[in-house]
């Protein structure tokens, strides 16, 4: 089956956004004069919980920081805190503080020039996504993507397949006609639930996860002068992932 569309996850795949999310949470806590601080280790654990508000609640219950009881008893304080955290995060990414990962811009531009259809499937809301583009590819870049399924548009977040099913519906394509770009186990499960082959670029926070079910697992998309490393699923020695290589992987995956 011919490859018709590339579908990208956002956090961890387009950019290493998790460090900016973590920085935004910590800035929020400072603004509230709280001595709470999320280390990389803590945040790795908290990422198992989907959703920022849910993460704060989980932190209060399981890490018992100062004033936890007060915030548990006053749960209405948490949603506005999360709104403020999102604003801090958006300021960070809008200013270009968070670059796209290696090869992402190159591949998107190549695919776009070749007339390949593009889409996004993410659990992030649309505003932070568009802020990321504003700080990287430019304000209009979101319009390059024919289907953008984000945040709460679907009832069930990844690892459920809903977000990919919605993209397929909007593109009017079948799963095997697409390639998904993801960085986590949950991403693989979500794309595979919609019968879409998956390429994994391992991110800072997904190293060590189970990538079974992916067509290939690499450290990033690579650049001609900064080759990617294959962690599994590929025997050749190209330097970077271009459209031709994506098509090869796709053909191998859909014939196999
Ligand atoms: Mg991700």
PDB file of C-alpha atoms and ligand atoms in Angstrom:
ATOM      1  CA  UNK A   1       0.000   0.000   0.000  1.00  0.00           C
ATOM      2  CA  UNK A   2       1.378   3.392  -0.986  1.00  0.00           C
ATOM      3  CA  UNK A   3       2.392   5.889   1.687  1.00  0.00           C
ATOM      4  CA  UNK A   4       0.020   8.875   1.589  1.00  0.00           C
ATOM      5  CA  UNK A   5       0.537  10.742   4.846  1.00  0.00           C
ATOM      6  CA  UNK A   6       2.961  11.360   7.704  1.00  0.00           C
ATOM      7  CA  UNK A   7       1.383  11.810  11.135  1.00  0.00           C
ATOM      8  CA  UNK A   8       3.417  13.380  13.942  1.00  0.00           C
ATOM      9  CA  UNK A   9       3.073  13.223  17.697  1.00  0.00           C
ATOM     10  CA  UNK A  10       4.059  16.531  19.347  1.00  0.00           C
ATOM     11  CA  UNK A  11       5.652  16.223  22.811  1.00  0.00           C
ATOM     12  CA  UNK A  12       8.927  14.319  22.637  1.00  0.00           C
ATOM     13  CA  UNK A  13       8.655  13.716  18.877  1.00  0.00           C
ATOM     14  CA  UNK A  14       8.603  17.135  17.192  1.00  0.00           C
ATOM     15  CA  UNK A  15      10.516  18.652  20.105  1.00  0.00           C
ATOM     16  CA  UNK A  16      11.844  17.734  23.538  1.00  0.00           C
ATOM     17  CA  UNK A  17       9.079  19.727  25.152  1.00  0.00           C
ATOM     18  CA  UNK A  18       8.991  17.885  28.461  1.00  0.00           C
ATOM     19  CA  UNK A  19      11.870  19.890  29.944  1.00  0.00           C
ATOM     20  CA  UNK A  20       9.958  23.085  29.130  1.00  0.00           C
ATOM     21  CA  UNK A  21       6.813  21.645  30.736  1.00  0.00           C
ATOM     22  CA  UNK A  22       8.856  20.759  33.824  1.00  0.00           C
ATOM     23  CA  UNK A  23      10.430  24.234  33.923  1.00  0.00           C
ATOM     24  CA  UNK A  24       6.950  25.786  33.633  1.00  0.00           C
ATOM     25  CA  UNK A  25       5.594  23.725  36.533  1.00  0.00           C
ATOM     26  CA  UNK A  26       8.578  24.709  38.691  1.00  0.00           C
ATOM     27  CA  UNK A  27       8.186  28.401  37.769  1.00  0.00           C
ATOM     28  CA  UNK A  28       4.506  28.150  38.706  1.00  0.00           C
ATOM     29  CA  UNK A  29       5.382  26.708  42.116  1.00  0.00           C
ATOM     30  CA  UNK A  30       7.856  29.558  42.700  1.00  0.00           C
ATOM     31  CA  UNK A  31       5.173  32.116  41.793  1.00  0.00           C
ATOM     32  CA  UNK A  32       2.946  30.560  44.459  1.00  0.00           C
ATOM     33  CA  UNK A  33       5.776  30.646  47.026  1.00  0.00           C
ATOM     34  CA  UNK A  34       5.691  26.887  47.236  1.00  0.00           C
ATOM     35  CA  UNK A  35       8.913  25.030  47.913  1.00  0.00           C
ATOM     36  CA  UNK A  36       7.773  22.234  45.574  1.00  0.00           C
ATOM     37  CA  UNK A  37      10.284  21.295  42.903  1.00  0.00           C
ATOM     38  CA  UNK A  38       9.980  18.618  40.238  1.00  0.00           C
ATOM     39  CA  UNK A  39      13.345  17.036  39.540  1.00  0.00           C
ATOM     40  CA  UNK A  40      13.941  15.060  36.342  1.00  0.00           C
ATOM     41  CA  UNK A  41      13.488  11.889  38.373  1.00  0.00           C
ATOM     42  CA  UNK A  42      10.194  13.049  39.904  1.00  0.00           C
ATOM     43  CA  UNK A  43       8.909  14.277  36.559  1.00  0.00           C
ATOM     44  CA  UNK A  44       9.775  10.963  34.880  1.00  0.00           C
ATOM     45  CA  UNK A  45       7.504   9.305  37.420  1.00  0.00           C
ATOM     46  CA  UNK A  46       4.773  11.959  37.057  1.00  0.00           C
ATOM     47  CA  UNK A  47       4.733  11.542  33.256  1.00  0.00           C
ATOM     48  CA  UNK A  48       3.030   8.188  33.795  1.00  0.00           C
ATOM     49  CA  UNK A  49      -0.006  10.288  34.734  1.00  0.00           C
ATOM     50  CA  UNK A  50      -1.726  11.896  31.728  1.00  0.00           C
ATOM     51  CA  UNK A  51      -2.712  15.554  32.126  1.00  0.00           C
ATOM     52  CA  UNK A  52      -1.137  18.441  34.067  1.00  0.00           C
ATOM     53  CA  UNK A  53      -3.865  18.877  36.691  1.00  0.00           C
ATOM     54  CA  UNK A  54      -3.828  15.146  37.349  1.00  0.00           C
ATOM     55  CA  UNK A  55      -0.040  15.284  37.717  1.00  0.00           C
ATOM     56  CA  UNK A  56      -0.231  18.005  40.369  1.00  0.00           C
ATOM     57  CA  UNK A  57      -2.839  16.001  42.316  1.00  0.00           C
ATOM     58  CA  UNK A  58      -0.752  12.845  42.071  1.00  0.00           C
ATOM     59  CA  UNK A  59       2.284  14.786  43.331  1.00  0.00           C
ATOM     60  CA  UNK A  60       0.334  16.098  46.333  1.00  0.00           C
ATOM     61  CA  UNK A  61      -0.889  12.658  47.298  1.00  0.00           C
ATOM     62  CA  UNK A  62       2.277  10.647  46.687  1.00  0.00           C
ATOM     63  CA  UNK A  63       5.103  13.055  47.414  1.00  0.00           C
ATOM     64  CA  UNK A  64       3.410  14.914  50.305  1.00  0.00           C
ATOM     65  CA  UNK A  65       5.175  18.270  49.865  1.00  0.00           C
ATOM     66  CA  UNK A  66       4.555  21.201  52.232  1.00  0.00           C
ATOM     67  CA  UNK A  67       0.963  22.524  52.097  1.00  0.00           C
ATOM     68  CA  UNK A  68      -0.212  19.348  50.291  1.00  0.00           C
ATOM     69  CA  UNK A  69      -3.176  18.959  52.650  1.00  0.00           C
ATOM     70  CA  UNK A  70      -4.257  22.529  52.002  1.00  0.00           C
ATOM     71  CA  UNK A  71      -4.265  22.045  48.234  1.00  0.00           C
ATOM     72  CA  UNK A  72      -5.926  18.626  48.466  1.00  0.00           C
ATOM     73  CA  UNK A  73      -8.702  20.227  50.576  1.00  0.00           C
ATOM     74  CA  UNK A  74      -8.957  23.131  48.118  1.00  0.00           C
ATOM     75  CA  UNK A  75      -8.995  21.280  44.809  1.00  0.00           C
ATOM     76  CA  UNK A  76     -10.586  24.252  43.016  1.00  0.00           C
ATOM     77  CA  UNK A  77      -7.171  25.976  43.254  1.00  0.00           C
ATOM     78  CA  UNK A  78      -5.578  23.464  40.895  1.00  0.00           C
ATOM     79  CA  UNK A  79      -7.276  24.186  37.515  1.00  0.00           C
ATOM     80  CA  UNK A  80      -6.301  27.902  37.553  1.00  0.00           C
ATOM     81  CA  UNK A  81      -2.763  26.919  38.530  1.00  0.00           C
ATOM     82  CA  UNK A  82      -2.658  24.676  35.483  1.00  0.00           C
ATOM     83  CA  UNK A  83      -3.945  27.482  33.259  1.00  0.00           C
ATOM     84  CA  UNK A  84      -1.101  29.671  34.514  1.00  0.00           C
ATOM     85  CA  UNK A  85       1.420  26.852  33.962  1.00  0.00           C
ATOM     86  CA  UNK A  86       0.264  26.543  30.335  1.00  0.00           C
ATOM     87  CA  UNK A  87       0.745  30.302  29.861  1.00  0.00           C
ATOM     88  CA  UNK A  88       4.294  30.098  31.250  1.00  0.00           C
ATOM     89  CA  UNK A  89       5.010  27.123  28.993  1.00  0.00           C
ATOM     90  CA  UNK A  90       3.673  28.916  25.925  1.00  0.00           C
ATOM     91  CA  UNK A  91       5.877  31.923  26.596  1.00  0.00           C
ATOM     92  CA  UNK A  92       8.882  29.610  26.761  1.00  0.00           C
ATOM     93  CA  UNK A  93       8.203  27.843  23.456  1.00  0.00           C
ATOM     94  CA  UNK A  94       6.983  30.927  21.576  1.00  0.00           C
ATOM     95  CA  UNK A  95      10.345  32.572  22.039  1.00  0.00           C
ATOM     96  CA  UNK A  96      12.044  29.628  20.371  1.00  0.00           C
ATOM     97  CA  UNK A  97      13.445  28.282  23.642  1.00  0.00           C
ATOM     98  CA  UNK A  98      12.492  24.760  22.589  1.00  0.00           C
ATOM     99  CA  UNK A  99      13.969  23.762  19.211  1.00  0.00           C
ATOM    100  CA  UNK A 100      12.567  21.064  16.965  1.00  0.00           C
ATOM    101  CA  UNK A 101      14.433  17.775  17.250  1.00  0.00           C
ATOM    102  CA  UNK A 102      17.154  16.943  14.694  1.00  0.00           C
ATOM    103  CA  UNK A 103      15.785  16.263  11.220  1.00  0.00           C
ATOM    104  CA  UNK A 104      12.188  17.229  11.998  1.00  0.00           C
ATOM    105  CA  UNK A 105      12.151  20.492  10.046  1.00  0.00           C
ATOM    106  CA  UNK A 106      14.129  18.960   7.174  1.00  0.00           C
ATOM    107  CA  UNK A 107      11.743  15.996   6.819  1.00  0.00           C
ATOM    108  CA  UNK A 108       8.587  18.114   7.140  1.00  0.00           C
ATOM    109  CA  UNK A 109       9.827  20.560   4.491  1.00  0.00           C
ATOM    110  CA  UNK A 110      10.833  17.726   2.166  1.00  0.00           C
ATOM    111  CA  UNK A 111       7.497  15.950   2.613  1.00  0.00           C
ATOM    112  CA  UNK A 112       5.593  19.172   2.068  1.00  0.00           C
ATOM    113  CA  UNK A 113       7.550  19.958  -1.127  1.00  0.00           C
ATOM    114  CA  UNK A 114       6.853  16.429  -2.385  1.00  0.00           C
ATOM    115  CA  UNK A 115       3.109  16.801  -1.831  1.00  0.00           C
ATOM    116  CA  UNK A 116       3.022  14.216   0.959  1.00  0.00           C
ATOM    117  CA  UNK A 117       0.037  14.825   3.237  1.00  0.00           C
ATOM    118  CA  UNK A 118       0.836  15.864   6.824  1.00  0.00           C
ATOM    119  CA  UNK A 119      -1.075  15.525  10.085  1.00  0.00           C
ATOM    120  CA  UNK A 120      -0.671  15.781  13.850  1.00  0.00           C
ATOM    121  CA  UNK A 121      -1.982  13.450  16.526  1.00  0.00           C
ATOM    122  CA  UNK A 122      -1.261  14.706  20.030  1.00  0.00           C
ATOM    123  CA  UNK A 123      -2.697  14.852  23.549  1.00  0.00           C
ATOM    124  CA  UNK A 124      -1.368  18.425  23.847  1.00  0.00           C
ATOM    125  CA  UNK A 125      -3.917  21.182  23.343  1.00  0.00           C
ATOM    126  CA  UNK A 126      -3.851  23.210  20.158  1.00  0.00           C
ATOM    127  CA  UNK A 127      -2.556  26.455  21.758  1.00  0.00           C
ATOM    128  CA  UNK A 128       0.737  25.036  23.091  1.00  0.00           C
ATOM    129  CA  UNK A 129       1.168  23.223  19.773  1.00  0.00           C
ATOM    130  CA  UNK A 130       0.725  26.403  17.794  1.00  0.00           C
ATOM    131  CA  UNK A 131       3.075  28.230  20.218  1.00  0.00           C
ATOM    132  CA  UNK A 132       5.723  25.605  19.481  1.00  0.00           C
ATOM    133  CA  UNK A 133       5.377  26.231  15.746  1.00  0.00           C
ATOM    134  CA  UNK A 134       5.464  29.973  16.315  1.00  0.00           C
ATOM    135  CA  UNK A 135       8.855  29.548  17.999  1.00  0.00           C
ATOM    136  CA  UNK A 136      10.223  27.199  15.331  1.00  0.00           C
ATOM    137  CA  UNK A 137       8.738  26.738  11.831  1.00  0.00           C
ATOM    138  CA  UNK A 138       6.732  29.949  11.965  1.00  0.00           C
ATOM    139  CA  UNK A 139       3.205  30.998  12.812  1.00  0.00           C
ATOM    140  CA  UNK A 140       1.659  29.536   9.632  1.00  0.00           C
ATOM    141  CA  UNK A 141       3.178  26.094   9.992  1.00  0.00           C
ATOM    142  CA  UNK A 142       0.091  24.650  11.657  1.00  0.00           C
ATOM    143  CA  UNK A 143      -1.770  25.154   8.372  1.00  0.00           C
ATOM    144  CA  UNK A 144       0.654  22.791   6.623  1.00  0.00           C
ATOM    145  CA  UNK A 145      -1.015  19.982   8.513  1.00  0.00           C
ATOM    146  CA  UNK A 146      -4.222  18.895   6.873  1.00  0.00           C
ATOM    147  CA  UNK A 147      -5.533  17.218  10.018  1.00  0.00           C
ATOM    148  CA  UNK A 148      -4.641  18.269  13.554  1.00  0.00           C
ATOM    149  CA  UNK A 149      -6.116  16.118  16.286  1.00  0.00           C
ATOM    150  CA  UNK A 150      -5.190  17.605  19.649  1.00  0.00           C
ATOM    151  CA  UNK A 151      -5.998  17.627  23.340  1.00  0.00           C
ATOM    152  CA  UNK A 152      -9.577  16.983  24.289  1.00  0.00           C
ATOM    153  CA  UNK A 153     -11.004  16.505  20.776  1.00  0.00           C
ATOM    154  CA  UNK A 154     -11.380  12.795  21.493  1.00  0.00           C
ATOM    155  CA  UNK A 155     -12.812  11.049  24.560  1.00  0.00           C
ATOM    156  CA  UNK A 156      -9.886   8.730  25.229  1.00  0.00           C
ATOM    157  CA  UNK A 157      -6.274   9.933  25.275  1.00  0.00           C
ATOM    158  CA  UNK A 158      -3.287   7.841  24.146  1.00  0.00           C
ATOM    159  CA  UNK A 159      -2.640   4.894  24.519  1.00  0.00           C
ATOM    160  CA  UNK A 160      -6.193   4.638  23.124  1.00  0.00           C
ATOM    161  CA  UNK A 161      -6.332   4.853  19.323  1.00  0.00           C
ATOM    162  CA  UNK A 162      -8.973   7.630  19.256  1.00  0.00           C
ATOM    163  CA  UNK A 163      -6.673  10.476  18.263  1.00  0.00           C
ATOM    164  CA  UNK A 164      -5.256   8.525  15.302  1.00  0.00           C
ATOM    165  CA  UNK A 165      -8.720   7.301  14.273  1.00  0.00           C
ATOM    166  CA  UNK A 166      -9.827  10.929  14.146  1.00  0.00           C
ATOM    167  CA  UNK A 167      -6.865  11.873  11.930  1.00  0.00           C
ATOM    168  CA  UNK A 168      -7.585   8.957   9.565  1.00  0.00           C
ATOM    169  CA  UNK A 169     -11.209  10.014   9.345  1.00  0.00           C
ATOM    170  CA  UNK A 170     -10.240  13.603   8.498  1.00  0.00           C
ATOM    171  CA  UNK A 171      -7.680  12.471   5.911  1.00  0.00           C
ATOM    172  CA  UNK A 172     -10.056   9.826   4.585  1.00  0.00           C
ATOM    173  CA  UNK A 173      -7.247   7.258   4.663  1.00  0.00           C
ATOM    174  CA  UNK A 174      -6.692   3.785   6.054  1.00  0.00           C
ATOM    175  CA  UNK A 175      -4.085   3.203   8.771  1.00  0.00           C
ATOM    176  CA  UNK A 176      -1.643   1.284   6.522  1.00  0.00           C
ATOM    177  CA  UNK A 177      -1.522   4.258   4.099  1.00  0.00           C
ATOM    178  CA  UNK A 178       0.176   6.378   6.785  1.00  0.00           C
ATOM    179  CA  UNK A 179       3.307   6.487   8.919  1.00  0.00           C
ATOM    180  CA  UNK A 180       3.180   7.671  12.522  1.00  0.00           C
ATOM    181  CA  UNK A 181       6.136   9.345  14.250  1.00  0.00           C
ATOM    182  CA  UNK A 182       6.173   8.771  17.991  1.00  0.00           C
ATOM    183  CA  UNK A 183       8.517   8.621  20.968  1.00  0.00           C
ATOM    184  CA  UNK A 184       6.752   6.490  23.585  1.00  0.00           C
ATOM    185  CA  UNK A 185       5.127   3.132  24.274  1.00  0.00           C
ATOM    186  CA  UNK A 186       1.774   4.899  24.633  1.00  0.00           C
ATOM    187  CA  UNK A 187       2.300   6.435  21.196  1.00  0.00           C
ATOM    188  CA  UNK A 188       2.977   3.047  19.618  1.00  0.00           C
ATOM    189  CA  UNK A 189      -0.098   1.533  21.259  1.00  0.00           C
ATOM    190  CA  UNK A 190      -2.248   4.436  20.075  1.00  0.00           C
ATOM    191  CA  UNK A 191      -1.049   4.353  16.441  1.00  0.00           C
ATOM    192  CA  UNK A 192      -1.136   0.565  16.250  1.00  0.00           C
ATOM    193  CA  UNK A 193      -4.702   0.576  17.597  1.00  0.00           C
ATOM    194  CA  UNK A 194      -5.528   2.505  14.393  1.00  0.00           C
ATOM    195  CA  UNK A 195      -3.433   0.060  12.323  1.00  0.00           C
ATOM    196  CA  UNK A 196      -0.794   2.692  11.492  1.00  0.00           C
ATOM    197  CA  UNK A 197       2.890   1.689  11.230  1.00  0.00           C
ATOM    198  CA  UNK A 198       5.109   3.585  13.677  1.00  0.00           C
ATOM    199  CA  UNK A 199       8.618   4.967  13.602  1.00  0.00           C
ATOM    200  CA  UNK A 200      10.092   5.724  17.036  1.00  0.00           C
ATOM    201  CA  UNK A 201      12.577   8.487  17.768  1.00  0.00           C
ATOM    202  CA  UNK A 202      13.485   7.902  21.409  1.00  0.00           C
ATOM    203  CA  UNK A 203      13.239  11.070  23.537  1.00  0.00           C
ATOM    204  CA  UNK A 204      14.839  12.227  26.787  1.00  0.00           C
ATOM    205  CA  UNK A 205      11.953  10.922  28.816  1.00  0.00           C
ATOM    206  CA  UNK A 206      11.127   7.750  26.850  1.00  0.00           C
ATOM    207  CA  UNK A 207      14.551   6.057  26.927  1.00  0.00           C
ATOM    208  CA  UNK A 208      14.193   2.558  28.295  1.00  0.00           C
ATOM    209  CA  UNK A 209      10.515   2.163  27.400  1.00  0.00           C
ATOM    210  CA  UNK A 210       9.162  -0.834  25.502  1.00  0.00           C
ATOM    211  CA  UNK A 211       9.154  -0.063  21.771  1.00  0.00           C
ATOM    212  CA  UNK A 212       7.829  -3.385  20.599  1.00  0.00           C
ATOM    213  CA  UNK A 213       5.570  -2.992  17.592  1.00  0.00           C
ATOM    214  CA  UNK A 214       7.528  -0.124  16.007  1.00  0.00           C
ATOM    215  CA  UNK A 215       8.876  -0.509  12.446  1.00  0.00           C
ATOM    216  CA  UNK A 216      12.145   1.040  13.558  1.00  0.00           C
ATOM    217  CA  UNK A 217      13.590   2.612  16.694  1.00  0.00           C
ATOM    218  CA  UNK A 218      16.205   5.355  16.248  1.00  0.00           C
ATOM    219  CA  UNK A 219      17.631   8.069  18.481  1.00  0.00           C
ATOM    220  CA  UNK A 220      16.453  10.898  16.204  1.00  0.00           C
ATOM    221  CA  UNK A 221      15.757  11.580  12.514  1.00  0.00           C
ATOM    222  CA  UNK A 222      19.382  12.623  11.965  1.00  0.00           C
ATOM    223  CA  UNK A 223      20.950  15.175   9.667  1.00  0.00           C
ATOM    224  CA  UNK A 224      23.429  14.649   6.815  1.00  0.00           C
ATOM    225  CA  UNK A 225      26.224  15.893   9.097  1.00  0.00           C
ATOM    226  CA  UNK A 226      24.838  14.335  12.299  1.00  0.00           C
ATOM    227  CA  UNK A 227      23.785  10.743  11.611  1.00  0.00           C
ATOM    228  CA  UNK A 228      21.065   9.026  13.625  1.00  0.00           C
ATOM    229  CA  UNK A 229      21.723   5.821  15.526  1.00  0.00           C
ATOM    230  CA  UNK A 230      19.477   2.820  14.932  1.00  0.00           C
ATOM    231  CA  UNK A 231      18.425   1.044  18.117  1.00  0.00           C
ATOM    232  CA  UNK A 232      16.532  -1.673  16.281  1.00  0.00           C
ATOM    233  CA  UNK A 233      14.785  -2.529  13.061  1.00  0.00           C
ATOM    234  CA  UNK A 234      17.301  -1.268  10.531  1.00  0.00           C
ATOM    235  CA  UNK A 235      20.412  -2.757   8.980  1.00  0.00           C
ATOM    236  CA  UNK A 236      21.463  -0.141   6.430  1.00  0.00           C
ATOM    237  CA  UNK A 237      23.652   2.805   7.264  1.00  0.00           C
ATOM    238  CA  UNK A 238      22.022   6.020   6.076  1.00  0.00           C
ATOM    239  CA  UNK A 239      22.844   9.267   7.889  1.00  0.00           C
ATOM    240  CA  UNK A 240      19.362  10.720   8.120  1.00  0.00           C
ATOM    241  CA  UNK A 241      15.702   9.871   7.666  1.00  0.00           C
ATOM    242  CA  UNK A 242      14.386  11.381   4.439  1.00  0.00           C
ATOM    243  CA  UNK A 243      11.179  10.705   2.553  1.00  0.00           C
ATOM    244  CA  UNK A 244      12.770   7.933   0.507  1.00  0.00           C
ATOM    245  CA  UNK A 245      13.821   6.085   3.655  1.00  0.00           C
ATOM    246  CA  UNK A 246      10.405   6.553   5.248  1.00  0.00           C
ATOM    247  CA  UNK A 247       8.852   5.047   2.105  1.00  0.00           C
ATOM    248  CA  UNK A 248      11.269   2.095   2.255  1.00  0.00           C
ATOM    249  CA  UNK A 249      10.434   1.434   5.895  1.00  0.00           C
ATOM    250  CA  UNK A 250       6.757   1.783   5.142  1.00  0.00           C
ATOM    251  CA  UNK A 251       6.905  -0.633   2.191  1.00  0.00           C
ATOM    252  CA  UNK A 252       8.822  -3.182   4.293  1.00  0.00           C
ATOM    253  CA  UNK A 253       6.301  -2.812   7.101  1.00  0.00           C
ATOM    254  CA  UNK A 254       3.143  -3.043   5.051  1.00  0.00           C
ATOM    255  CA  UNK A 255       4.408  -5.995   3.008  1.00  0.00           C
ATOM    256  CA  UNK A 256       5.659  -7.838   6.059  1.00  0.00           C
TER     257      UNK A 256
HETATM  258 MG1  LIG B   1       5.221  11.950  22.711  1.00  0.00          MG
END
